[in-house]
C-alpha positions in Angstrom: 19.9 -12.8 -28.7 17.4 -9.8 -29.1 16.1 -7.5 -30.4 16.0 -3.6 -30.9 16.9 -0.3 -32.8 16.5 2.3 -31.9 14.2 3.9 -34.2 13.9 7.1 -35.9 10.7 9.0 -37.0 8.0 6.7 -34.5 5.4 8.4 -33.2 4.9 9.3 -29.5 2.3 10.4 -26.7 1.8 14.1 -27.8 4.2 16.0 -26.0 6.4 13.5 -24.9 10.2 12.8 -25.9 10.1 9.4 -27.9 13.7 7.3 -26.9 13.9 4.1 -28.0 12.3 2.1 -29.5 11.8 -1.8 -30.0 9.7 -3.5 -33.1 12.4 -7.1 -31.9 13.5 -8.3 -35.8 16.7 -8.7 -33.3 17.8 -9.3 -29.9 20.5 -6.9 -30.8 20.0 -4.9 -26.8 18.8 -7.7 -24.8 21.1 -9.3 -21.9 18.6 -12.9 -21.4 19.7 -14.7 -18.5 17.6 -17.9 -18.1 17.3 -20.7 -15.1 17.6 -22.9 -18.1 18.4 -24.3 -20.6 15.6 -25.4 -22.6 13.9 -21.7 -22.0 13.3 -20.6 -26.0 13.5 -16.8 -26.6 12.9 -15.0 -30.2 12.8 -11.7 -31.4 10.9 -11.4 -34.8 8.0 -9.8 -37.1 7.8 -8.0 -34.2 7.0 -10.2 -31.3 9.9 -10.7 -29.0 8.7 -14.9 -27.5 9.6 -15.9 -24.4 8.7 -19.1 -23.6 10.3 -20.7 -20.7 9.9 -23.2 -17.9 12.2 -21.7 -15.3 13.2 -18.5 -13.8 14.0 -15.4 -16.9 15.5 -12.5 -17.3 15.5 -10.3 -19.8 17.6 -6.6 -19.6 17.3 -3.5 -22.2 20.6 -2.6 -22.8 20.3 0.9 -22.6 20.3 2.9 -19.6 17.5 4.8 -18.4 17.5 8.1 -17.0 14.1 10.3 -15.1 11.7 11.0 -15.9 11.3 8.3 -17.9 8.3 6.3 -19.5 8.1 2.9 -20.5 5.6 1.1 -22.4 5.2 -2.0 -24.0 1.8 -4.9 -25.0 1.7 -8.5 -23.6 0.1 -11.2 -24.0 -0.3 -13.7 -21.9 0.2 -17.0 -24.0 -2.4 -20.1 -23.0 -2.4 -22.8 -26.5 -1.5 -25.8 -25.0 2.6 -25.9 -24.7 4.7 -27.1 -22.3 4.6 -23.3 -20.5 1.5 -21.6 -21.3 0.0 -21.3 -17.3 0.1 -17.6 -18.2 1.7 -16.7 -15.0 4.2 -14.0 -13.4 4.5 -10.8 -16.2 6.6 -9.3 -14.8 9.7 -6.8 -15.2 12.0 -4.5 -13.2 13.0 -1.0 -13.8 15.2 2.1 -12.6 17.4 -0.9 -11.5 20.5 -1.3 -10.2 22.6 -3.3 -8.3 23.4 -1.5 -4.8 26.2 0.7 -6.0 24.7 2.0 -8.7 26.4 -0.2 -11.2 24.2 -2.1 -14.7 22.3 -5.5 -13.1 24.1 -7.3 -15.6 26.3 -8.3 -16.7 25.9 -10.4 -13.3 25.8 -14.4 -11.3 22.6 -14.2 -11.1 21.0 -16.4 -14.6 17.1 -16.2 -14.0 16.8 -17.6 -10.5 14.1 -15.2 -9.2 15.9 -14.4 -4.8 19.8 -13.5 -7.2 17.6 -10.2 -7.8 16.4 -9.5 -4.2 20.0 -6.8 -3.5 19.0 -4.8 -6.2 17.6 -1.8 -6.0 14.3 -1.8 -7.8 10.4 -0.7 -8.5 9.4 -4.1 -8.8 5.5 -5.3 -10.3 4.4 -9.5 -10.6 2.0 -9.1 -12.0 -0.6 -12.3 -12.1 2.8 -13.8 -9.6 2.5 -17.2 -8.1 0.6 -19.1 -10.6 -1.5 -16.9 -12.0 -3.4 -14.9 -8.2 -1.5 -12.6 -7.0 -0.3 -8.6 -8.1 2.8 -7.3 -6.9 4.1 -4.0 -6.3 8.2 -3.3 -3.9 10.2 -1.2 -4.1 13.5 -3.6 -3.8 16.2 -1.2 -1.9 19.3 -3.5 -2.4 18.3 -5.4 1.3 19.5 -9.4 -0.7 17.1 -10.5 2.2 14.3 -8.0 3.3 11.4 -7.1 0.1 9.5 -4.6 1.8 5.3 -5.0 0.3 3.2 -2.5 1.6 -0.6 -4.2 2.5 -1.9 -2.4 -0.3 0.1 -2.7 -3.3 -0.9 -6.6 -2.7 -3.8 -7.0 -5.5 -5.5 -10.4 -5.5 -9.3 -9.2 -7.1 -9.5 -10.9 -10.6 -9.1 -7.9 -12.1 -6.1 -7.8 -11.1 -4.4 -10.5 -12.5 -3.4 -11.6 -16.4 -6.5 -13.2 -19.1 -5.6 -16.0 -21.3 -5.1 -14.4 -24.6 -5.7 -11.3 -24.0 -3.2 -8.3 -25.3 -2.7 -5.4 -22.8 -1.0 -2.8 -22.9 1.7 -1.8 -20.1 2.8 0.9 -18.7 5.6 1.9 -16.1 6.4 5.7 -15.7 9.0 7.1 -13.5 9.0 11.1 -12.7 10.2 12.5 -9.7 9.1 11.2 -7.1 5.7 10.0 -8.5 6.1 6.3 -9.7 3.1 4.0 -11.1 2.5 1.6 -13.0 -0.7 1.4 -16.0 -2.1 -1.2 -17.6 -4.3 -0.6 -20.1 -4.8 3.5 -18.5 -5.7 2.2 -15.6 -3.2 2.6 -12.2 -3.0 -0.1 -11.1 -0.3 1.3 -8.8 0.7 4.3 -7.8 3.7 5.8 -5.1 5.2 8.7 -3.8 9.0 8.2 -3.6 10.7 10.3 -1.1 14.0 8.8 -2.0 13.2 7.8 -5.6 15.1 6.0 -8.2 15.8 7.7 -11.1 18.3 6.1 -13.5 18.7 2.3 -14.0 17.2 -0.1 -16.2 14.2 -2.3 -16.8 14.2 -5.7 -17.5 10.9 -8.1 -18.7 11.3 -11.3 -16.0 9.2 -14.7 -16.0 8.8 -17.8 -14.8 8.0 -21.7 -15.7 5.3 -20.0 -18.5 4.3 -18.0 -22.0 5.4 -13.7 -23.1 4.7 -12.4 -26.1 6.2 -8.8 -26.6 5.0 -6.7 -28.9 5.6 -2.7 -29.3 8.2 -1.4 -26.6 8.2 2.4 -26.2 10.8 4.4 -24.5 10.6 7.7 -24.4 10.3 11.0 -21.5 7.2 12.3 -20.7 5.2 15.1 -21.1 4.8 17.5 -18.7 2.7 18.5 -16.7 
């Protein structure tokens, strides 16, 4: 269930090179891991709609190699639906198993704790029922997920707003790792041992998200 099309001739940011583009007409290039059989994922008319009562992870199939920039538009839906909780617009990027292999297919089935042993960058935007936004560098340990104090945010300007479309940009450019929302850098770190290859995933739990206009690029050289 998913969509993905490698679209030739799409506009890219000046100086960048487009690698992948998905305008969500099918689910062909996504792997879905869901805790609940009641989770509903559709891709049509340019929208990836994720509506799930429990944990769910959607892996984009192509492996990515840095430097890379991942951009998409996202809306946390609040329209009275059973899962319209406005919570957990989450992402993994540059993710792999501890041995460097693809994180899918697997037996994780969408349960969040099962992803602890990945090597990956992770942001949970509006996590814990939209009370925190956190950035972590997972180190491949099933128990430890280090969290720096400056990467643990709770101010309203760092959380989700119902029904507001926002543009998310994930960066992995050599040692520079960053996460931007609507042009504002929310998280940034200099990683002395960066993850330079891996996979990208969208994730949420008991929420309803709409994703549009996925673009993955080699960023413009500074």
